PDB file of C-alpha atoms and ligand atoms in Angstrom:
ATOM      1  CA  MET A 642     209.390 -86.201  25.892  1.00 69.00           C
ATOM      2  CA  ALA A 643     208.345 -86.897  22.252  1.00 75.00           C
ATOM      3  CA  SER A 644     207.104 -90.484  21.872  1.00 93.00           C
ATOM      4  CA  LEU A 645     210.160 -92.712  21.692  1.00 97.00           C
ATOM      5  CA  GLY A 646     210.376 -95.977  19.756  1.00 98.00           C
ATOM      6  CA  VAL A 647     213.285 -98.396  19.929  1.00 98.00           C
ATOM      7  CA  VAL A 648     214.737-100.545  17.157  1.00 98.00           C
ATOM      8  CA  ILE A 649     216.809-103.537  18.229  1.00 98.00           C
ATOM      9  CA  PRO A 650     218.798-104.974  15.318  1.00 98.00           C
ATOM     10  CA  ALA A 651     219.202-108.708  16.035  1.00 98.00           C
ATOM     11  CA  ALA A 652     219.481-110.113  12.501  1.00 98.00           C
ATOM     12  CA  GLY A 653     223.235-110.729  12.426  1.00 97.00           C
ATOM     13  CA  GLN A 654     224.966-114.091  12.140  1.00 93.00           C
ATOM     14  CA  GLY A 655     227.551-113.606  14.859  1.00 93.00           C
ATOM     15  CA  LYS A 656     230.405-114.919  12.696  1.00 94.00           C
ATOM     16  CA  ARG A 657     233.139-113.445  14.916  1.00 96.00           C
ATOM     17  CA  MET A 658     231.644-115.169  17.970  1.00 97.00           C
ATOM     18  CA  GLY A 659     232.023-118.510  16.237  1.00 94.00           C
ATOM     19  CA  ALA A 660     228.905-119.998  17.864  1.00 92.00           C
ATOM     20  CA  SER A 661     226.740-122.421  15.911  1.00 91.00           C
ATOM     21  CA  GLY A 662     223.821-119.993  15.487  1.00 93.00           C
ATOM     22  CA  ASN A 663     223.032-116.332  16.211  1.00 97.00           C
ATOM     23  CA  LYS A 664     225.148-115.269  19.223  1.00 98.00           C
ATOM     24  CA  LEU A 665     222.175-113.338  20.655  1.00 98.00           C
ATOM     25  CA  PHE A 666     220.645-116.622  21.840  1.00 98.00           C
ATOM     26  CA  LEU A 667     223.746-117.554  23.858  1.00 97.00           C
ATOM     27  CA  MET A 668     223.070-117.580  27.597  1.00 97.00           C
ATOM     28  CA  LEU A 669     224.528-114.806  29.733  1.00 97.00           C
ATOM     29  CA  ALA A 670     223.907-115.509  33.440  1.00 95.00           C
ATOM     30  CA  ASP A 671     220.221-116.511  33.633  1.00 94.00           C
ATOM     31  CA  ARG A 672     218.951-115.535  30.156  1.00 97.00           C
ATOM     32  CA  PRO A 673     219.893-115.126  26.489  1.00 98.00           C
ATOM     33  CA  ILE A 674     221.904-112.024  25.510  1.00 98.00           C
ATOM     34  CA  LEU A 675     218.958-110.626  23.538  1.00 98.00           C
ATOM     35  CA  ALA A 676     216.640-110.889  26.565  1.00 98.00           C
ATOM     36  CA  HIS A 677     219.024-108.721  28.623  1.00 98.00           C
ATOM     37  CA  SER A 678     219.065-106.040  25.902  1.00 98.00           C
ATOM     38  CA  LEU A 679     215.277-106.070  25.542  1.00 98.00           C
ATOM     39  CA  LYS A 680     214.586-105.961  29.279  1.00 98.00           C
ATOM     40  CA  LEU A 681     216.414-102.664  29.562  1.00 97.00           C
ATOM     41  CA  PHE A 682     214.063-100.911  27.132  1.00 98.00           C
ATOM     42  CA  GLU A 683     210.979-102.725  28.426  1.00 98.00           C
ATOM     43  CA  ASP A 684     211.812-101.294  31.871  1.00 98.00           C
ATOM     44  CA  SER A 685     212.517 -97.724  30.755  1.00 97.00           C
ATOM     45  CA  SER A 686     209.543 -95.425  31.269  1.00 96.00           C
ATOM     46  CA  ASN A 687     210.851 -93.268  28.382  1.00 96.00           C
ATOM     47  CA  VAL A 688     210.093 -96.002  25.842  1.00 98.00           C
ATOM     48  CA  SER A 689     206.665 -96.531  24.317  1.00 96.00           C
ATOM     49  CA  GLU A 690     207.346 -99.133  21.609  1.00 98.00           C
ATOM     50  CA  ILE A 691     210.039-101.651  20.641  1.00 98.00           C
ATOM     51  CA  VAL A 692     210.649-103.312  17.257  1.00 98.00           C
ATOM     52  CA  VAL A 693     213.052-106.262  17.106  1.00 98.00           C
ATOM     53  CA  VAL A 694     214.644-107.121  13.763  1.00 98.00           C
ATOM     54  CA  GLY A 695     215.680-110.711  13.015  1.00 98.00           C
ATOM     55  CA  SER A 696     216.771-112.966  10.171  1.00 98.00           C
ATOM     56  CA  ALA A 697     214.151-115.210   8.495  1.00 98.00           C
ATOM     57  CA  GLU A 698     215.621-118.200  10.317  1.00 97.00           C
ATOM     58  CA  ASP A 699     215.478-116.539  13.752  1.00 98.00           C
ATOM     59  CA  LEU A 700     212.065-114.814  13.606  1.00 98.00           C
ATOM     60  CA  PRO A 701     210.185-117.703  15.312  1.00 98.00           C
ATOM     61  CA  LYS A 702     212.823-117.940  18.087  1.00 98.00           C
ATOM     62  CA  ILE A 703     212.728-114.188  18.700  1.00 98.00           C
ATOM     63  CA  LYS A 704     208.917-114.228  18.900  1.00 98.00           C
ATOM     64  CA  GLU A 705     209.135-117.090  21.387  1.00 98.00           C
ATOM     65  CA  LEU A 706     211.654-115.158  23.509  1.00 98.00           C
ATOM     66  CA  VAL A 707     209.482-112.013  23.470  1.00 98.00           C
ATOM     67  CA  SER A 708     206.533-114.033  24.685  1.00 98.00           C
ATOM     68  CA  LYS A 709     208.498-116.054  27.289  1.00 98.00           C
ATOM     69  CA  TYR A 710     209.928-112.930  28.965  1.00 98.00           C
ATOM     70  CA  GLN A 711     206.673-110.959  28.506  1.00 98.00           C
ATOM     71  CA  PHE A 712     208.152-107.989  26.676  1.00 98.00           C
ATOM     72  CA  THR A 713     204.848-106.167  26.278  1.00 98.00           C
ATOM     73  CA  LYS A 714     206.301-103.123  24.503  1.00 98.00           C
ATOM     74  CA  VAL A 715     207.436-105.185  21.502  1.00 98.00           C
ATOM     75  CA  SER A 716     204.964-104.339  18.732  1.00 98.00           C
ATOM     76  CA  HIS A 717     206.705-106.139  15.843  1.00 98.00           C
ATOM     77  CA  VAL A 718     209.387-108.713  15.187  1.00 98.00           C
ATOM     78  CA  THR A 719     210.444-107.723  11.682  1.00 98.00           C
ATOM     79  CA  LEU A 720     212.565-109.286   8.953  1.00 98.00           C
ATOM     80  CA  GLY A 721     216.028-107.714   8.622  1.00 98.00           C
ATOM     81  CA  GLY A 722     218.544-107.568   5.789  1.00 98.00           C
ATOM     82  CA  LYS A 723     222.040-108.695   4.868  1.00 97.00           C
ATOM     83  CA  GLU A 724     223.678-105.618   6.406  1.00 97.00           C
ATOM     84  CA  ARG A 725     222.996-104.059   9.808  1.00 98.00           C
ATOM     85  CA  GLN A 726     221.988-100.827   8.054  1.00 98.00           C
ATOM     86  CA  GLU A 727     219.195-102.609   6.122  1.00 98.00           C
ATOM     87  CA  SER A 728     217.984-104.284   9.313  1.00 98.00           C
ATOM     88  CA  VAL A 729     217.760-100.979  11.170  1.00 98.00           C
ATOM     89  CA  TYR A 730     215.872 -99.314   8.324  1.00 98.00           C
ATOM     90  CA  ALA A 731     213.374-102.217   8.235  1.00 98.00           C
ATOM     91  CA  GLY A 732     212.867-101.740  11.979  1.00 98.00           C
ATOM     92  CA  VAL A 733     212.341 -97.990  11.732  1.00 98.00           C
ATOM     93  CA  ARG A 734     209.712 -98.462   9.030  1.00 98.00           C
ATOM     94  CA  ALA A 735     207.831-100.928  11.251  1.00 98.00           C
ATOM     95  CA  LEU A 736     207.408 -98.415  14.110  1.00 98.00           C
ATOM     96  CA  SER A 737     203.950 -96.901  14.587  1.00 98.00           C
ATOM     97  CA  PRO A 738     203.323 -93.596  12.774  1.00 97.00           C
ATOM     98  CA  ALA A 739     202.960 -91.830  16.159  1.00 96.00           C
ATOM     99  CA  ILE A 740     206.634 -92.424  17.028  1.00 98.00           C
ATOM    100  CA  GLN A 741     208.623 -89.189  16.633  1.00 97.00           C
ATOM    101  CA  ARG A 742     212.016 -90.159  18.006  1.00 98.00           C
ATOM    102  CA  VAL A 743     213.906 -93.423  17.503  1.00 98.00           C
ATOM    103  CA  ALA A 744     216.591 -95.071  19.604  1.00 98.00           C
ATOM    104  CA  VAL A 745     218.653 -97.787  17.925  1.00 98.00           C
ATOM    105  CA  HIS A 746     220.398-100.286  20.195  1.00 98.00           C
ATOM    106  CA  ASP A 747     222.369-103.391  19.215  1.00 98.00           C
ATOM    107  CA  GLY A 748     220.785-106.597  20.485  1.00 98.00           C
ATOM    108  CA  ALA A 749     224.416-107.535  21.157  1.00 98.00           C
ATOM    109  CA  ARG A 750     224.915-104.865  23.874  1.00 98.00           C
ATOM    110  CA  PRO A 751     223.246-106.389  26.947  1.00 98.00           C
ATOM    111  CA  LEU A 752     225.103-104.635  29.768  1.00 98.00           C
ATOM    112  CA  LEU A 753     223.834-101.073  29.846  1.00 97.00           C
ATOM    113  CA  THR A 754     222.048-100.220  33.099  1.00 97.00           C
ATOM    114  CA  LEU A 755     218.635 -98.567  33.392  1.00 97.00           C
ATOM    115  CA  ASP A 756     220.200 -95.545  35.121  1.00 97.00           C
ATOM    116  CA  GLN A 757     222.722 -95.053  32.326  1.00 97.00           C
ATOM    117  CA  LEU A 758     219.985 -95.436  29.703  1.00 97.00           C
ATOM    118  CA  ASN A 759     217.544 -93.006  31.281  1.00 97.00           C
ATOM    119  CA  ARG A 760     220.296 -90.432  31.861  1.00 97.00           C
ATOM    120  CA  PHE A 761     221.253 -90.741  28.200  1.00 98.00           C
ATOM    121  CA  PHE A 762     217.624 -90.300  27.053  1.00 97.00           C
ATOM    122  CA  THR A 763     217.239 -87.137  29.162  1.00 97.00           C
ATOM    123  CA  GLU A 764     220.457 -85.594  27.779  1.00 98.00           C
ATOM    124  CA  ALA A 765     219.730 -86.721  24.204  1.00 98.00           C
ATOM    125  CA  GLU A 766     216.395 -84.902  24.177  1.00 96.00           C
ATOM    126  CA  LYS A 767     218.218 -81.636  23.446  1.00 97.00           C
ATOM    127  CA  TYR A 768     219.554 -82.901  20.100  1.00 98.00           C
ATOM    128  CA  ARG A 769     218.198 -84.132  16.762  1.00 98.00           C
ATOM    129  CA  ALA A 770     220.868 -86.849  16.818  1.00 98.00           C
ATOM    130  CA  ALA A 771     222.855 -88.072  19.825  1.00 98.00           C
ATOM    131  CA  ILE A 772     225.038 -91.112  20.405  1.00 98.00           C
ATOM    132  CA  MET A 773     226.805 -92.842  23.291  1.00 98.00           C
ATOM    133  CA  VAL A 774     230.592 -92.860  23.126  1.00 98.00           C
ATOM    134  CA  VAL A 775     233.577 -93.608  25.360  1.00 98.00           C
ATOM    135  CA  PRO A 776     237.134 -92.267  25.164  1.00 97.00           C
ATOM    136  CA  VAL A 777     239.541 -94.501  23.261  1.00 97.00           C
ATOM    137  CA  LYS A 778     242.021 -96.297  25.538  1.00 95.00           C
ATOM    138  CA  ASP A 779     244.546 -97.413  22.918  1.00 96.00           C
ATOM    139  CA  THR A 780     246.590 -95.366  20.482  1.00 97.00           C
ATOM    140  CA  ILE A 781     244.868 -95.712  17.104  1.00 97.00           C
ATOM    141  CA  LYS A 782     246.738 -95.794  13.800  1.00 97.00           C
ATOM    142  CA  ARG A 783     245.387 -95.502  10.283  1.00 97.00           C
ATOM    143  CA  VAL A 784     247.160 -98.012   8.038  1.00 98.00           C
ATOM    144  CA  ASP A 785     247.215 -98.835   4.324  1.00 98.00           C
ATOM    145  CA  GLU A 786     246.675-102.212   2.653  1.00 97.00           C
ATOM    146  CA  GLU A 787     250.396-103.026   2.798  1.00 98.00           C
ATOM    147  CA  GLY A 788     250.410-102.629   6.576  1.00 97.00           C
ATOM    148  CA  GLN A 789     252.195 -99.255   6.511  1.00 98.00           C
ATOM    149  CA  VAL A 790     251.152 -96.682   9.064  1.00 98.00           C
ATOM    150  CA  LEU A 791     249.591 -93.644   7.402  1.00 98.00           C
ATOM    151  CA  GLU A 792     248.926 -91.530  10.475  1.00 97.00           C
ATOM    152  CA  THR A 793     248.370 -91.522  14.242  1.00 97.00           C
ATOM    153  CA  PRO A 794     245.348 -89.307  14.936  1.00 97.00           C
ATOM    154  CA  PRO A 795     245.529 -87.476  18.293  1.00 97.00           C
ATOM    155  CA  ARG A 796     243.765 -89.672  20.822  1.00 96.00           C
ATOM    156  CA  GLU A 797     241.992 -86.775  22.566  1.00 95.00           C
ATOM    157  CA  SER A 798     239.837 -86.340  19.478  1.00 95.00           C
ATOM    158  CA  LEU A 799     238.876 -90.030  19.147  1.00 97.00           C
ATOM    159  CA  ARG A 800     235.861 -91.802  20.629  1.00 98.00           C
ATOM    160  CA  ALA A 801     234.706 -95.422  20.503  1.00 98.00           C
ATOM    161  CA  VAL A 802     231.090 -95.470  19.398  1.00 98.00           C
ATOM    162  CA  GLN A 803     228.380 -97.450  21.139  1.00 98.00           C
ATOM    163  CA  THR A 804     224.632 -97.731  21.006  1.00 98.00           C
ATOM    164  CA  PRO A 805     222.039 -96.490  21.906  1.00 98.00           C
ATOM    165  CA  GLN A 806     221.914 -93.788  19.267  1.00 98.00           C
ATOM    166  CA  VAL A 807     218.850 -91.522  19.269  1.00 98.00           C
ATOM    167  CA  PHE A 808     217.442 -89.545  16.345  1.00 98.00           C
ATOM    168  CA  GLU A 809     214.441 -87.549  15.278  1.00 98.00           C
ATOM    169  CA  ARG A 810     212.569 -90.117  13.264  1.00 98.00           C
ATOM    170  CA  GLU A 811     212.215 -87.870  10.216  1.00 98.00           C
ATOM    171  CA  LEU A 812     215.975 -87.232  10.124  1.00 98.00           C
ATOM    172  CA  LEU A 813     216.879 -90.914  10.505  1.00 98.00           C
ATOM    173  CA  GLU A 814     214.444 -92.010   7.785  1.00 98.00           C
ATOM    174  CA  LEU A 815     215.723 -89.322   5.415  1.00 98.00           C
ATOM    175  CA  ALA A 816     219.326 -90.382   6.098  1.00 98.00           C
ATOM    176  CA  HIS A 817     218.537 -94.050   5.400  1.00 98.00           C
ATOM    177  CA  ARG A 818     216.653 -93.240   2.174  1.00 97.00           C
ATOM    178  CA  ARG A 819     219.414 -90.996   0.858  1.00 97.00           C
ATOM    179  CA  CYS A 820     222.152 -93.504   1.739  1.00 96.00           C
ATOM    180  CA  ILE A 821     220.287 -96.271  -0.092  1.00 95.00           C
ATOM    181  CA  ASP A 822     219.908 -94.014  -3.148  1.00 95.00           C
ATOM    182  CA  GLU A 823     223.588 -93.080  -3.135  1.00 95.00           C
ATOM    183  CA  GLY A 824     224.971 -96.481  -2.105  1.00 95.00           C
ATOM    184  CA  PHE A 825     226.539 -95.355   1.192  1.00 96.00           C
ATOM    185  CA  LEU A 826     226.952 -98.125   3.773  1.00 97.00           C
ATOM    186  CA  GLY A 827     227.827 -97.150   7.346  1.00 97.00           C
ATOM    187  CA  THR A 828     228.691 -99.294  10.363  1.00 96.00           C
ATOM    188  CA  ASP A 829     226.457 -97.230  12.640  1.00 98.00           C
ATOM    189  CA  ASP A 830     223.331 -95.104  12.152  1.00 98.00           C
ATOM    190  CA  ALA A 831     224.957 -91.828  13.112  1.00 98.00           C
ATOM    191  CA  SER A 832     227.321 -92.126  10.142  1.00 98.00           C
ATOM    192  CA  LEU A 833     224.299 -91.924   7.817  1.00 98.00           C
ATOM    193  CA  VAL A 834     223.139 -88.707   9.477  1.00 98.00           C
ATOM    194  CA  GLU A 835     226.722 -87.341   9.360  1.00 97.00           C
ATOM    195  CA  TRP A 836     226.770 -88.238   5.667  1.00 96.00           C
ATOM    196  CA  LEU A 837     223.732 -85.951   5.200  1.00 95.00           C
ATOM    197  CA  GLY A 838     225.816 -83.171   6.749  1.00 96.00           C
ATOM    198  CA  GLU A 839     223.679 -82.984   9.901  1.00 97.00           C
ATOM    199  CA  PRO A 840     225.286 -82.560  13.351  1.00 98.00           C
ATOM    200  CA  VAL A 841     225.506 -85.552  15.678  1.00 98.00           C
ATOM    201  CA  HIS A 842     226.119 -84.936  19.374  1.00 98.00           C
ATOM    202  CA  VAL A 843     228.203 -87.290  21.536  1.00 98.00           C
ATOM    203  CA  LEU A 844     227.181 -88.185  25.100  1.00 98.00           C
ATOM    204  CA  GLU A 845     229.000 -90.170  27.761  1.00 97.00           C
ATOM    205  CA  GLY A 846     228.660 -93.939  27.381  1.00 98.00           C
ATOM    206  CA  SER A 847     229.886 -96.675  29.678  1.00 97.00           C
ATOM    207  CA  LEU A 848     233.011 -98.827  29.506  1.00 97.00           C
ATOM    208  CA  GLU A 849     230.788-101.714  30.567  1.00 97.00           C
ATOM    209  CA  ASN A 850     228.450-101.233  27.588  1.00 98.00           C
ATOM    210  CA  ILE A 851     230.481-103.652  25.467  1.00 98.00           C
ATOM    211  CA  LYS A 852     229.231-105.411  22.352  1.00 98.00           C
ATOM    212  CA  MET A 853     229.249-109.198  22.458  1.00 98.00           C
ATOM    213  CA  THR A 854     231.438-109.726  19.404  1.00 98.00           C
ATOM    214  CA  THR A 855     234.067-112.385  20.208  1.00 97.00           C
ATOM    215  CA  PRO A 856     234.148-115.096  22.934  1.00 97.00           C
ATOM    216  CA  GLU A 857     236.293-112.911  25.256  1.00 97.00           C
ATOM    217  CA  ASP A 858     233.408-110.422  25.441  1.00 98.00           C
ATOM    218  CA  LEU A 859     231.232-113.141  26.996  1.00 97.00           C
ATOM    219  CA  TRP A 860     233.737-113.844  29.770  1.00 96.00           C
ATOM    220  CA  LEU A 861     233.976-110.148  30.506  1.00 97.00           C
ATOM    221  CA  ALA A 862     230.185-109.789  30.492  1.00 98.00           C
ATOM    222  CA  GLU A 863     229.798-112.684  32.960  1.00 97.00           C
ATOM    223  CA  SER A 864     232.246-111.048  35.353  1.00 97.00           C
ATOM    224  CA  ILE A 865     230.565-107.630  35.061  1.00 97.00           C
ATOM    225  CA  LEU A 866     227.186-109.206  35.907  1.00 96.00           C
ATOM    226  CA  LYS A 867     228.719-111.132  38.796  1.00 95.00           C
ATOM    227  CA  LYS A 868     230.296-107.956  40.180  1.00 94.00           C
ATOM    228  CA  ARG A 869     226.877-106.236  40.012  1.00 92.00           C
ATOM    229  CA  SER A 870     225.052-109.054  41.785  1.00 89.00           C
ATOM    230  CA  ASP A 871     227.787-109.351  44.459  1.00 88.00           C
ATOM    231  CA  ARG A 872     227.356-105.627  45.093  1.00 83.00           C
ATOM    232  CA  VAL A 873     223.575-105.984  45.480  1.00 82.00           C
ATOM    233  CA  ARG A 874     224.052-108.956  47.844  1.00 76.00           C
ATOM    234  CA  SER A 875     226.559-107.126  50.041  1.00 78.00           C
ATOM    235  CA  LYS A 876     224.258-104.066  50.176  1.00 74.00           C
ATOM    236  CA  ILE A 877     221.319-106.241  51.291  1.00 78.00           C
ATOM    237  CA  GLY A 878     223.622-107.936  53.846  1.00 75.00           C
ATOM    238  CA  SER A 879     224.785-104.616  55.312  1.00 79.00           C
ATOM    239  CA  GLU A 880     221.179-103.330  55.532  1.00 79.00           C
ATOM    240  CA  LYS A 881     220.163-106.444  57.507  1.00 73.00           C
ATOM    241  CA  ASN A 882     223.005-105.980  60.027  1.00 69.00           C
TER     242      ASN A 882
HETATM  243  N1  CTP B1389     222.515-107.894   8.865  1.00 60.67           N
HETATM  244  C1  CTP B1389     222.591-107.585  10.160  1.00 60.67           C
HETATM  245  C2  CTP B1389     223.840-107.579  10.845  1.00 60.67           C
HETATM  246  C3  CTP B1389     223.878-107.270  12.194  1.00 60.67           C
HETATM  247  N2  CTP B1389     222.719-106.995  12.850  1.00 60.67           N
HETATM  248  C4  CTP B1389     222.734-106.719  14.298  1.00 60.67           C
HETATM  249  O1  CTP B1389     223.550-105.600  14.572  1.00 60.67           O
HETATM  250  C5  CTP B1389     224.146-105.720  15.864  1.00 60.67           C
HETATM  251  C6  CTP B1389     225.631-105.429  15.823  1.00 60.67           C
HETATM  252  O2  CTP B1389     226.259-106.257  14.861  1.00 60.67           O
HETATM  253  P1  CTP B1389     227.463-107.270  15.100  1.00 60.67           P
HETATM  254  O3  CTP B1389     227.927-107.307  16.466  1.00 60.67           O
HETATM  255  O4  CTP B1389     228.438-107.028  14.012  1.00 60.67           O
HETATM  256  O5  CTP B1389     226.692-108.660  14.913  1.00 60.67           O
HETATM  257  P2  CTP B1389     226.823-109.763  13.818  1.00 60.67           P
HETATM  258  O6  CTP B1389     226.648-109.167  12.454  1.00 60.67           O
HETATM  259  O7  CTP B1389     225.876-110.811  14.242  1.00 60.67           O
HETATM  260  O8  CTP B1389     228.323-110.258  14.032  1.00 60.67           O
HETATM  261  P3  CTP B1389     229.424-110.645  12.953  1.00 60.67           P
HETATM  262  O9  CTP B1389     229.768-109.389  12.225  1.00 60.67           O
HETATM  263  O10 CTP B1389     230.557-111.185  13.770  1.00 60.67           O
HETATM  264  O11 CTP B1389     228.818-111.705  12.053  1.00 60.67           O
HETATM  265  C7  CTP B1389     223.840-107.132  16.365  1.00 60.67           C
HETATM  266  O12 CTP B1389     222.850-107.032  17.373  1.00 60.67           O
HETATM  267  C8  CTP B1389     223.367-107.854  15.131  1.00 60.67           C
HETATM  268  O13 CTP B1389     222.405-108.874  15.373  1.00 60.67           O
HETATM  269  C9  CTP B1389     221.501-106.980  12.168  1.00 60.67           C
HETATM  270  O14 CTP B1389     220.456-106.723  12.762  1.00 60.67           O
HETATM  271  N3  CTP B1389     221.473-107.281  10.828  1.00 60.67           N
HETATM  272  C1  LIG B1390     226.781 -99.595  15.869  1.00 60.67           C
HETATM  273  C2  LIG B1390     227.978-100.181  16.575  1.00 60.67           C
HETATM  274  O1  LIG B1390     227.581-100.732  17.798  1.00 60.67           O
HETATM  275  C3  LIG B1390     228.979 -99.124  16.884  1.00 60.67           C
HETATM  276  O2  LIG B1390     230.058 -99.652  17.551  1.00 60.67           O
HETATM  277  C4  LIG B1390     228.687-101.209  15.724  1.00 60.67           C
HETATM  278  O3  LIG B1390     229.328-100.544  14.683  1.00 60.67           O
HETATM  279  C5  LIG B1390     227.852-102.264  15.114  1.00 60.67           C
HETATM  280  O4  LIG B1390     228.480-103.447  14.757  1.00 60.67           O
HETATM  281  P1  LIG B1390     229.819-103.791  13.910  1.00 60.67           P
HETATM  282  O5  LIG B1390     229.373-104.747  12.858  1.00 60.67           O
HETATM  283  O6  LIG B1390     230.739-104.467  14.891  1.00 60.67           O
HETATM  284  O7  LIG B1390     230.412-102.561  13.337  1.00 60.67           O
END
């Protein structure tokens, strides 16, 4: 596998969460949300380097967290921008020159498992750009500013987009540069590559790989983690008997 670097955008403000500071420092089970997300990539043998991107205010706290949890693959904690897109680009530029492929993963998605991640990396290797998606559960409507429905796209063709998203580094950097030049702002990194006219491949994500966006996501995350630890405990129990 070509050497893989990871960028973790963590420079948001978490406005929709309504917490007093960056939501990524909120505790989920035994550790902050950001520590869950980082541990996943620290533990993946596919990953050689991690860059975390933070706001000016949070940089010291992120550095402290990296040191407390001994995330040895983190090479830089870099200053991000006002938009997620700027933060990701800052992170990509901070990766070592030897890195050929880049995975971008939201600091706010702490629930992916190592198995799911490694399976995704293996599949993604075949493509210049690949992203995790899940089928959409609701019917989606496109509406105008007056609240009138414009259309109901067929659900079979819709996917909800997650991270990680993996790219050839050269392609991702080109996409970011061109989008800055032309003023295109996307809500994920794949949309920048799509904007270049390059193909992006979708791979199976996980319904548990939710983004911690509003308080309800935290409750759900706690119950997903509890279900996982109950399962481990009952497996250990049945092995003892
Ligand atoms: N300028 C920004 C904005 C977002 N992010 C990161 O991008 C991820 C996904 O963004 P989102 O969930 O929208 O986080 P926030 O921007 O923090 O949330 P909100 O929009 O509610 O303020 C998060 O890990 C967030 O920290 C970032 O690095 N830089
Ligand atoms: C990249 C992303 O995770 C795809 O769902 C997401 O778009 C990033 O955050 P957003 O600000 O909630 O769009």
